[in-house]
mmCIF file of C-alpha atoms and ligand atoms in Angstrom:
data_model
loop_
_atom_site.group_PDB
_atom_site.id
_atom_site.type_symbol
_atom_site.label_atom_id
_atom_site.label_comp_id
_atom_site.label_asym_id
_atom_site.label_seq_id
_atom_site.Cartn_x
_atom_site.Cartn_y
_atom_site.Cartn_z
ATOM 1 C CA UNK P 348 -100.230 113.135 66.971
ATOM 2 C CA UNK P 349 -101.292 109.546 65.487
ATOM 3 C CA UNK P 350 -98.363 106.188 66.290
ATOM 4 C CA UNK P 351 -96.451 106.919 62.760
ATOM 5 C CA UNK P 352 -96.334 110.546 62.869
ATOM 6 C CA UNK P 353 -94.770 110.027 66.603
ATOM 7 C CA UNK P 354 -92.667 107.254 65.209
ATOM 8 C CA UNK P 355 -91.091 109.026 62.171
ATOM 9 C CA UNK P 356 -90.695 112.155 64.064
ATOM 10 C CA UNK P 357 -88.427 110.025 66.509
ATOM 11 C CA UNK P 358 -86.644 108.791 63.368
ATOM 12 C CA UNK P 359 -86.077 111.982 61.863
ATOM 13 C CA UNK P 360 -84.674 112.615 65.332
ATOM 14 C CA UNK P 361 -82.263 110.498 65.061
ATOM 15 C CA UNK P 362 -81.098 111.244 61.753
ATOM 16 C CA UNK P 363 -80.147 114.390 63.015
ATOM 17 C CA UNK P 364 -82.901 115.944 60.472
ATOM 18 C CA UNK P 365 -84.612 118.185 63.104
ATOM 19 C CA UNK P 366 -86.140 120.832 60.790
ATOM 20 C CA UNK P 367 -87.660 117.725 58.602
ATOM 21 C CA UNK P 368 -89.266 116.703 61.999
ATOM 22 C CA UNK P 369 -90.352 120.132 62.604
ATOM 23 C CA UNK P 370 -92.241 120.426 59.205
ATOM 24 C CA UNK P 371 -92.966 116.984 57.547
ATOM 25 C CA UNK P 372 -96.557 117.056 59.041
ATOM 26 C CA UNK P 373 -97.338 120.408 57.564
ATOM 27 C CA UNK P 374 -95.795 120.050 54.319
ATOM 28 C CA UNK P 375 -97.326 116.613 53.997
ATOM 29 C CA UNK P 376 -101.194 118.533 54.403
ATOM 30 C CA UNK P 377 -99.702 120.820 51.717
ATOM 31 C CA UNK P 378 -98.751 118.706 49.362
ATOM 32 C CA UNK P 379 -101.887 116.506 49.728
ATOM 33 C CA UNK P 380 -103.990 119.816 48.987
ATOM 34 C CA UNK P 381 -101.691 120.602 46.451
ATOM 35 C CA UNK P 382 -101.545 117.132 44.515
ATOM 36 C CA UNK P 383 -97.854 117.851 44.661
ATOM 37 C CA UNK P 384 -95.878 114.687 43.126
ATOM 38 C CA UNK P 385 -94.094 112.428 45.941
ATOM 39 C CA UNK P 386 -90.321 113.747 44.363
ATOM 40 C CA UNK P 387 -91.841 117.350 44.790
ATOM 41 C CA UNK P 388 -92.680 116.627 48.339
ATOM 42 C CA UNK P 389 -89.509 115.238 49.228
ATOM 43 C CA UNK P 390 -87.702 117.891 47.373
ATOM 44 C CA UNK P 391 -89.777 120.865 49.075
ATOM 45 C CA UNK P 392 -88.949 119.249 52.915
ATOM 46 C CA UNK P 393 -85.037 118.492 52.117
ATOM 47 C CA UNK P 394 -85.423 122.290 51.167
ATOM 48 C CA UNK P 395 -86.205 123.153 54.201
ATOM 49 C CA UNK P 396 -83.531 121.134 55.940
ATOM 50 C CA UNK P 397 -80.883 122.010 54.198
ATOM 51 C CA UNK P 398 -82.098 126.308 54.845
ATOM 52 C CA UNK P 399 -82.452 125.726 58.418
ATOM 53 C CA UNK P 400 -78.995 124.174 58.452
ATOM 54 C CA UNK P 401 -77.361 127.143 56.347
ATOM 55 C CA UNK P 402 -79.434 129.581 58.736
ATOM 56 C CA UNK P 403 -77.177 128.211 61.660
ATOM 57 C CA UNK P 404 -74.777 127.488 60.223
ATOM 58 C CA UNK P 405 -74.179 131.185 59.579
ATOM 59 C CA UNK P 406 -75.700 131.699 63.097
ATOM 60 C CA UNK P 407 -72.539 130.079 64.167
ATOM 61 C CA UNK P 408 -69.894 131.061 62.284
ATOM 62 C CA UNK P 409 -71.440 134.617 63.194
ATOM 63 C CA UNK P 410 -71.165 133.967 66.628
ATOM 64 C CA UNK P 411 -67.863 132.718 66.915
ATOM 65 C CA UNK P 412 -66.379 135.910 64.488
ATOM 66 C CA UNK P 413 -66.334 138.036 67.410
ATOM 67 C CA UNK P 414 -67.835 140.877 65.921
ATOM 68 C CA UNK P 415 -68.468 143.926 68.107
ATOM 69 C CA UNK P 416 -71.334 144.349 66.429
ATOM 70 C CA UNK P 417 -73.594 143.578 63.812
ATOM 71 C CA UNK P 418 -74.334 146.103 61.130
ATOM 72 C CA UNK P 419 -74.284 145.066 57.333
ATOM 73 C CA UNK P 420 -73.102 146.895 54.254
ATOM 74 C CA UNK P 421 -76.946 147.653 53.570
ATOM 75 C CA UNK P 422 -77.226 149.628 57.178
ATOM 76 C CA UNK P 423 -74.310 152.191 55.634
ATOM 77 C CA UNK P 424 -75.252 155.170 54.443
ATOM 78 C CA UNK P 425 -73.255 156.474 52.018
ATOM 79 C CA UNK P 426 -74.785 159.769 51.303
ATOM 80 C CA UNK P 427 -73.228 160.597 54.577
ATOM 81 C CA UNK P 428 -70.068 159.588 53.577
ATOM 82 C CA UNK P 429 -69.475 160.770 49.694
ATOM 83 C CA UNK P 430 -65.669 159.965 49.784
ATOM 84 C CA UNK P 431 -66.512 156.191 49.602
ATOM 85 C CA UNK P 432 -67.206 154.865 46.062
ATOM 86 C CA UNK P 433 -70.006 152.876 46.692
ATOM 87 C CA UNK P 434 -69.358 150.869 43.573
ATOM 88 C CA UNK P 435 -65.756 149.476 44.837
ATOM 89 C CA UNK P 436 -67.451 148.578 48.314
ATOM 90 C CA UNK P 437 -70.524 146.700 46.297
ATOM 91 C CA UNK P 438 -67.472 145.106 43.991
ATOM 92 C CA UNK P 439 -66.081 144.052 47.148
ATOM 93 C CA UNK P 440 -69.365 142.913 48.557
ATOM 94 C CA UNK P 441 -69.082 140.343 45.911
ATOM 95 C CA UNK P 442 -66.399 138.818 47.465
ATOM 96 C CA UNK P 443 -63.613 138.074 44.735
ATOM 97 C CA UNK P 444 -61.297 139.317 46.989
ATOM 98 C CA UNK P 445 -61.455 135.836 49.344
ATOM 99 C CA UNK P 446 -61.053 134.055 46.166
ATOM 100 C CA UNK P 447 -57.818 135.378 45.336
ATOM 101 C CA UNK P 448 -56.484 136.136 48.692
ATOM 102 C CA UNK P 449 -56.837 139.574 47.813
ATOM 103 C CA UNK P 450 -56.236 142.469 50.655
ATOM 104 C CA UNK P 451 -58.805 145.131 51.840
ATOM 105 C CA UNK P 452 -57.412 148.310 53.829
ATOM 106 C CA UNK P 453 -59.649 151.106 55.407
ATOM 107 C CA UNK P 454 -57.895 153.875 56.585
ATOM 108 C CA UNK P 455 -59.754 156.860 57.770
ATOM 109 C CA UNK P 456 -60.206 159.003 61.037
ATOM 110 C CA UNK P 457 -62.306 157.812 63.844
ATOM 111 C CA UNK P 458 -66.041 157.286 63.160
ATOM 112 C CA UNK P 459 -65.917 157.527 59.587
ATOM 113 C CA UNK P 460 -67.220 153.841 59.255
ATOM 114 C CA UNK P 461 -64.014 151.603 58.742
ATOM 115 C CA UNK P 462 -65.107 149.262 61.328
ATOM 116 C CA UNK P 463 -68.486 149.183 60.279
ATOM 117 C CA UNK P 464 -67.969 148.391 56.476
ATOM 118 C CA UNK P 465 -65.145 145.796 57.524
ATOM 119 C CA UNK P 466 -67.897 143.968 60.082
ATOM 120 C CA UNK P 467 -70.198 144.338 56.534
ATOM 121 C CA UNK P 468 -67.874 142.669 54.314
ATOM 122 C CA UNK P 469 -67.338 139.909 56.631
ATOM 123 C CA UNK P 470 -70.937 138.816 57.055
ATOM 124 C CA UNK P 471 -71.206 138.907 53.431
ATOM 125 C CA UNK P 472 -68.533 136.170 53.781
ATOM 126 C CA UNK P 473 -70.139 134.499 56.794
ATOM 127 C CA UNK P 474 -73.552 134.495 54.586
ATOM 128 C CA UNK P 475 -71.210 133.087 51.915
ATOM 129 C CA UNK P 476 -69.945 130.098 53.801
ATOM 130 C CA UNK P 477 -66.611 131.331 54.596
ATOM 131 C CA UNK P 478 -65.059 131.412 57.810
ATOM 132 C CA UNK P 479 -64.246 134.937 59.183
ATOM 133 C CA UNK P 480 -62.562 136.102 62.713
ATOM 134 C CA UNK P 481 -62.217 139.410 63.853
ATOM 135 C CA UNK P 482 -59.663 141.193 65.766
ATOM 136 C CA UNK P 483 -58.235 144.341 66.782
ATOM 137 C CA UNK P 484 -54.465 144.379 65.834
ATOM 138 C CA UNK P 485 -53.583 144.856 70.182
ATOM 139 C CA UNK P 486 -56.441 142.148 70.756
ATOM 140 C CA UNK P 487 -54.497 139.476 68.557
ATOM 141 C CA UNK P 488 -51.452 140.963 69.507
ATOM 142 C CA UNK P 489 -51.589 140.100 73.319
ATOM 143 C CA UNK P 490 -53.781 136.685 72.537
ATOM 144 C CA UNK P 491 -50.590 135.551 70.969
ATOM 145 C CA UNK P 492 -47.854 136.902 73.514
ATOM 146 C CA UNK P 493 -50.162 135.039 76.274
ATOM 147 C CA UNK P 494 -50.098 132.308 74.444
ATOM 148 C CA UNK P 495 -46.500 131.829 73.448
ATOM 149 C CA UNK P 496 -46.029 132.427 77.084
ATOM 150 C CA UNK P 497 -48.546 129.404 77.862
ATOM 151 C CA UNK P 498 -46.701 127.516 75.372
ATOM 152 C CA UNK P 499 -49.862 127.319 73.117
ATOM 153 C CA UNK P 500 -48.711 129.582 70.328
ATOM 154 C CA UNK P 501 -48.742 127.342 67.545
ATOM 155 C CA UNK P 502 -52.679 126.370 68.340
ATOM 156 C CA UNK P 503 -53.697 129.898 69.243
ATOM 157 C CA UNK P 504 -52.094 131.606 65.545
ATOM 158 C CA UNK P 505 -54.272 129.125 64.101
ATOM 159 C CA UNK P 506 -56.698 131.087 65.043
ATOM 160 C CA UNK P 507 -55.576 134.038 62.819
ATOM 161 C CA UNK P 508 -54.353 131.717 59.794
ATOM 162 C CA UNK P 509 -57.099 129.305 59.164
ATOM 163 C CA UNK P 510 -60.426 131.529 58.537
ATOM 164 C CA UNK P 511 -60.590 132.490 54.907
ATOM 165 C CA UNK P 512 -61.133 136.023 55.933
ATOM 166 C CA UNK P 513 -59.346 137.634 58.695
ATOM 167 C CA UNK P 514 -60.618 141.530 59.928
ATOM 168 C CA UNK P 515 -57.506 143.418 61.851
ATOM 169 C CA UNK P 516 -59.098 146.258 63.145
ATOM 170 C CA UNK P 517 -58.163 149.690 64.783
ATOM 171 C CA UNK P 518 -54.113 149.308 63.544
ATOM 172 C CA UNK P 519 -52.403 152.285 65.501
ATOM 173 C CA UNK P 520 -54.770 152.930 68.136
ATOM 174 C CA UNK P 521 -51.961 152.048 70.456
ATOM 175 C CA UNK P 522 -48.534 151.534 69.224
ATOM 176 C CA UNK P 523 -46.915 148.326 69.233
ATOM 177 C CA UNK P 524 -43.230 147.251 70.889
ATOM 178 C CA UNK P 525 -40.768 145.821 68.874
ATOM 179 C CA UNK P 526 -41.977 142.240 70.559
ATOM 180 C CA UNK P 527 -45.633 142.814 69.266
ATOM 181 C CA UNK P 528 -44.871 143.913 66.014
ATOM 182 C CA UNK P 529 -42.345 141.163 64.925
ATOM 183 C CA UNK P 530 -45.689 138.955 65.904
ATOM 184 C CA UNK P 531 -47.682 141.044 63.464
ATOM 185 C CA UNK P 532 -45.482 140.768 60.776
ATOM 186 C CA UNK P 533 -45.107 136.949 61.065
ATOM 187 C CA UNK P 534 -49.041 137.121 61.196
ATOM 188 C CA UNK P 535 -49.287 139.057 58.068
ATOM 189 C CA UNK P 536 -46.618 136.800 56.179
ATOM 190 C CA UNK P 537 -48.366 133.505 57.249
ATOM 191 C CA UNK P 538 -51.721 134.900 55.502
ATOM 192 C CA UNK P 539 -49.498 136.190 52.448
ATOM 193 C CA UNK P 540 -50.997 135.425 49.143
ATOM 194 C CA UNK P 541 -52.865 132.729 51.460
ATOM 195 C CA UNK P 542 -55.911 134.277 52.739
ATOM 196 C CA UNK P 543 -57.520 137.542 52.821
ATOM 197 C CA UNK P 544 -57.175 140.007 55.707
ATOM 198 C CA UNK P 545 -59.541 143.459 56.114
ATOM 199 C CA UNK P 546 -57.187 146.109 57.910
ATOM 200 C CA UNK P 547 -58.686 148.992 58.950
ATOM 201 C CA UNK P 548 -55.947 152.203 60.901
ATOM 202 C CA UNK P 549 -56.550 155.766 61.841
ATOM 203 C CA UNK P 550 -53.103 156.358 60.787
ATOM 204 C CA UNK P 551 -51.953 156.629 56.953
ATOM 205 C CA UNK P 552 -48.928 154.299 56.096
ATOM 206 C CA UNK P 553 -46.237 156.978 56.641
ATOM 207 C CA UNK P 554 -47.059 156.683 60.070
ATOM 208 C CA UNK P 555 -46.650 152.804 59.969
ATOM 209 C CA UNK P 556 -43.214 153.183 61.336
ATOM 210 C CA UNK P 557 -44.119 155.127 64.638
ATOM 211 C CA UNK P 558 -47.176 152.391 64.752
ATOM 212 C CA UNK P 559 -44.602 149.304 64.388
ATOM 213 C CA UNK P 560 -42.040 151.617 66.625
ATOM 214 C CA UNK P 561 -39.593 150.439 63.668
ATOM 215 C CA UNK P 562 -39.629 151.513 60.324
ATOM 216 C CA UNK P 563 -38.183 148.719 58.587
ATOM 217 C CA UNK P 564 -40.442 146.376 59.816
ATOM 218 C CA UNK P 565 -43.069 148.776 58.838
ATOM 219 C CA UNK P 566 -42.348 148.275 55.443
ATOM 220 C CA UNK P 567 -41.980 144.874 55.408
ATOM 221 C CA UNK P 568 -45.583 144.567 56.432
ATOM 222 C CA UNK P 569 -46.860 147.054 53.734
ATOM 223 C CA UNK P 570 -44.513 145.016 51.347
ATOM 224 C CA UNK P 571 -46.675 142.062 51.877
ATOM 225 C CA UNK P 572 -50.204 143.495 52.984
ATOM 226 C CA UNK P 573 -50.717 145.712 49.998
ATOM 227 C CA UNK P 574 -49.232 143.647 47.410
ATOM 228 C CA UNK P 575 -52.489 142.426 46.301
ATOM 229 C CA UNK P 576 -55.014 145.244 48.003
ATOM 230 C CA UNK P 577 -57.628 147.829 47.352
ATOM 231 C CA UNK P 578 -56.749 150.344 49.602
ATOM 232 C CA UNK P 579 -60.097 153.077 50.349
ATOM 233 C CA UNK P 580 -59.503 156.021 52.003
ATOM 234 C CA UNK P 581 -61.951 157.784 53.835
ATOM 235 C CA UNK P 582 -61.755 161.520 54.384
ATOM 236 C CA UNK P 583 -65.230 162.435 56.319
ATOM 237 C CA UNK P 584 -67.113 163.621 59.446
ATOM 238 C CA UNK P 585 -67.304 161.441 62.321
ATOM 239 C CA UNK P 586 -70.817 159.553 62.135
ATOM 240 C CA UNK P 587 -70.842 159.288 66.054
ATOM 241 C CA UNK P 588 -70.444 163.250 66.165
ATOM 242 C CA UNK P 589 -72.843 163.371 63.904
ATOM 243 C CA UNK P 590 -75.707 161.287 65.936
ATOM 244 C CA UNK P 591 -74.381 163.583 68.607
ATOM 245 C CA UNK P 592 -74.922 166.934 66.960
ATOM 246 C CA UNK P 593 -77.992 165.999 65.884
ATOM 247 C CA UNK P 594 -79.265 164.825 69.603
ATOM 248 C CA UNK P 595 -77.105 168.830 70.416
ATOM 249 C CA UNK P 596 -74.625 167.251 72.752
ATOM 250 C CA UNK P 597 -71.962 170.205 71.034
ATOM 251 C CA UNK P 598 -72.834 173.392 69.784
ATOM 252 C CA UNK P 599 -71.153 174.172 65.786
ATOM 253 C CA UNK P 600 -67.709 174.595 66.895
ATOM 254 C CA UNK P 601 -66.569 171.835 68.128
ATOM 255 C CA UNK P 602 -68.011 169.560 65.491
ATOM 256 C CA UNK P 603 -64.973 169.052 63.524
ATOM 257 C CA UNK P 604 -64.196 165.301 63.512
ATOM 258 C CA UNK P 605 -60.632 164.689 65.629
ATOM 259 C CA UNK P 606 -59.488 163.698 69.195
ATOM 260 C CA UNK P 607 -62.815 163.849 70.481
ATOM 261 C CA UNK P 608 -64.200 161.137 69.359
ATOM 262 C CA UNK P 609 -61.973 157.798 70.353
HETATM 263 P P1 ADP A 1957 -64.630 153.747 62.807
HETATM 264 O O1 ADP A 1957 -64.273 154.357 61.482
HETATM 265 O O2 ADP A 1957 -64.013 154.525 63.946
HETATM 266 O O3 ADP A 1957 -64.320 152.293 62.881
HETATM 267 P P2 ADP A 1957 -67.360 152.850 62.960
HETATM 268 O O4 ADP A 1957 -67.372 152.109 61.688
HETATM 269 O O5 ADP A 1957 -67.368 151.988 64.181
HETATM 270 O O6 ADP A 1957 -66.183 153.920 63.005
HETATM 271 O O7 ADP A 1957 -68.594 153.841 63.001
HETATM 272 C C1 ADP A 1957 -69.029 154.413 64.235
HETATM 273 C C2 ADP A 1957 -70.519 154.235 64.384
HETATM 274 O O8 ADP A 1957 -71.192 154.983 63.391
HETATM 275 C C3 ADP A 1957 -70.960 152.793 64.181
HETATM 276 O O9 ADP A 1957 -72.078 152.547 64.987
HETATM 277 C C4 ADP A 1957 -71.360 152.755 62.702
HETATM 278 O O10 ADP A 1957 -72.345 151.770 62.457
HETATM 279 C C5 ADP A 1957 -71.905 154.150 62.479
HETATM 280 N N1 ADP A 1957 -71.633 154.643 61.130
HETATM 281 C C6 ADP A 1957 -70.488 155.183 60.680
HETATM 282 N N2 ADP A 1957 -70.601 155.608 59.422
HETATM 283 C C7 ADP A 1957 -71.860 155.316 59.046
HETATM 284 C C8 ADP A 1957 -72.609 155.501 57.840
HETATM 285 N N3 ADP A 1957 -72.074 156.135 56.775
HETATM 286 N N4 ADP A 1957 -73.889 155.058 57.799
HETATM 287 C C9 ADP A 1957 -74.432 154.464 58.889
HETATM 288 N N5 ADP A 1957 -73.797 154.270 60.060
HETATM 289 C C10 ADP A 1957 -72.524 154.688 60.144
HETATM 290 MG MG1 MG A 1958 -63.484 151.291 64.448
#
C-alpha cells in the first residue's frame, strides 16, 4: 500500500467510514478503467457505505429482536397450508399495518406456522428500518413482574412500547393470574392505536377468559387488540408432524395434529 492510500485509509478510519476504507482502492482501479466521472466515483463508494451500514444495521436490530429463529415469509410454504390466503399475508408483507398501528392476530393449533409467519413479518419490518421485539406473552409477562419487583418497571415496559412492531407470541400456552393479566392489558392499552403488535394463541377468543382467568378483562383486551386487526385463522396439519411422518416417527393414526405436538 503506497503513503496516501495508508494515509486516507486512516482518515476514512476516523470518519467512521469503514466500508469506504474497505473499497476506495478497488473502486478507484474501476473507475479509472471505466473513465467513470469523479461525481460517479464518489457516488458509487458512498453507495457502498451507506449498504454496508443498512446491512448492519438490520444485522442489529435482528439481533436484538430476540427471535427464536430466523425463517422469512419466502421459507413458508403455503401449499402445505391452503387455509392461509397467501394474498392477505403478501398484503401484510407490505407493511401498512406499522403505518397505521394496525393489529395482526394468528390463531391456529400448534405447528400450523403462526410463529413462523409472525418471525416473517417482522424481518420484513427489520429489513424495513423499523424496530421490532419479540416475546412470548409469559416471557414479557414475568420480565415485567421482575421488574416492578426490582423497581425498574417503568424502563423495562419500554421495552414493549417503544419498537414500532411488537410480536406476542404463544398467548394461552399457560394461563395467566389475575396479577399477570392486569399487566397484559395495561401492555396492550399502552400500544393502543400507538403501535402495532403481532399476536399469535392456540386458543380462539372465547377461550380468552380462561386464558386471562377473568373474563372481563378478557374482553377488555379484545376491545382494544382487535379494534384495528386482521385476524387469520389457521385450520391445518401440524408442519412438525408432518417433517415427522415423513422421517416415519408415527405410523397413520396418530397423525392427527393435537396434544402431541407442544
Ligand atoms: P406454531 O404455529 O406452533 O407457532 P411454527 O410457526 O413454529 O408453529 O412452525 C413449526 C415449525 O414448522 C417451524 O420450524 C416452521 O418454520 C415450520 N413450518 C410451519 N408451517 C410451515 C410451512 N407452511 N412451510 C414451511 N415451514 C413451516
Ligand atoms: Mg409458535
Amino acid at each position: 500500500m503506497n503513503i496516501e492510500h495508508e494515509i486516507l485509509t486512516e482518515n476514512l478510519a476516523k470518519l467512521d467510514l469503514s466500508e469506504m476504507a474497505e473499497v476506495f482502492a478497488s473502486l478507484a482501479e474501476d473507475a479509472a478503467a471505466r473513465e467513470s466521472s469523479y461525481t460517479e466515483f464518489l457516488s458509487t463508494l458512498v453507495d457502498h457505505e451507506l449498504g454496508a451500514r443498512r446491512e448492519r444495521s438490520i444485522a442489529m436490530r435482528t439481533r436484538l429482536s430476540g427471535f427464536p429463529y430466523l425463517k422469512t415469509i419466502e421459507d413458508f410454504d403455503f401449499s402445505f397450508q391452503p387455509s392461509i390466503d397467501k394474498k392477505r399475508i403478501k398484503e401484510l408483507s407490505g407493511l401498512r399495518f406499522i403505518a397505521s398501528g394496525e393489529n395482526v392476530v394468528l390463531l391456529g393449533p400448534p405447528g400450523v406456522g403462526k410463529t413462523h409467519l409472525a418471525v416473517g413479518l417482522g424481518l420484513k419490518a427489520i429489513a424495513a428500518g423499523e424496530r421490532v421485539y419479540f416475546t412470548t406473552a409469559t416471557g414479557m409477562v414475568s420480565s415485567l413482574i421482575r421488574a416492578f419487583q426490582e423497581n425498574k418497571f417503568e424502563h423495562r415496559l419500554k421495552n414493549y412500547t417503544a419498537p414500532s412492531l411488537l410480536i406476542i407470541d404463544e398467548v394461552g400456552y399457560l394461563p395467566l393470574d389475575r396479577a399477570g393479566a392486569n399487566l397484559f392489558f395495561q401492555l396492550i392499552s399502552k400500544r393502543y392505536e400507538k403501535g402495532s403488535i403481532i399476536l399469535t394463541s392456540n386458543k380462539s377468543f372465547t377461550e380468552w377468559g380462561e386464558v386471562f382467568s377473568d373474563t372481563v378483562l378478557a374482553s377488555a383486551i379484545l376491545d382494544r387488540l382487535l379494534h384495528h386487526a386482521s385476524t387469520i385463522n389457521i385450520k391445518g396439519e401440524s408442519y412438525r408432524l408432518k417433517e415427522k411422518k415423513k422421517a416415519g416417527f408415527f405410523s397413520r393414526e396418530v397423525m392427527t395434529p393435537g396434544p402431541l405436538d407442544p
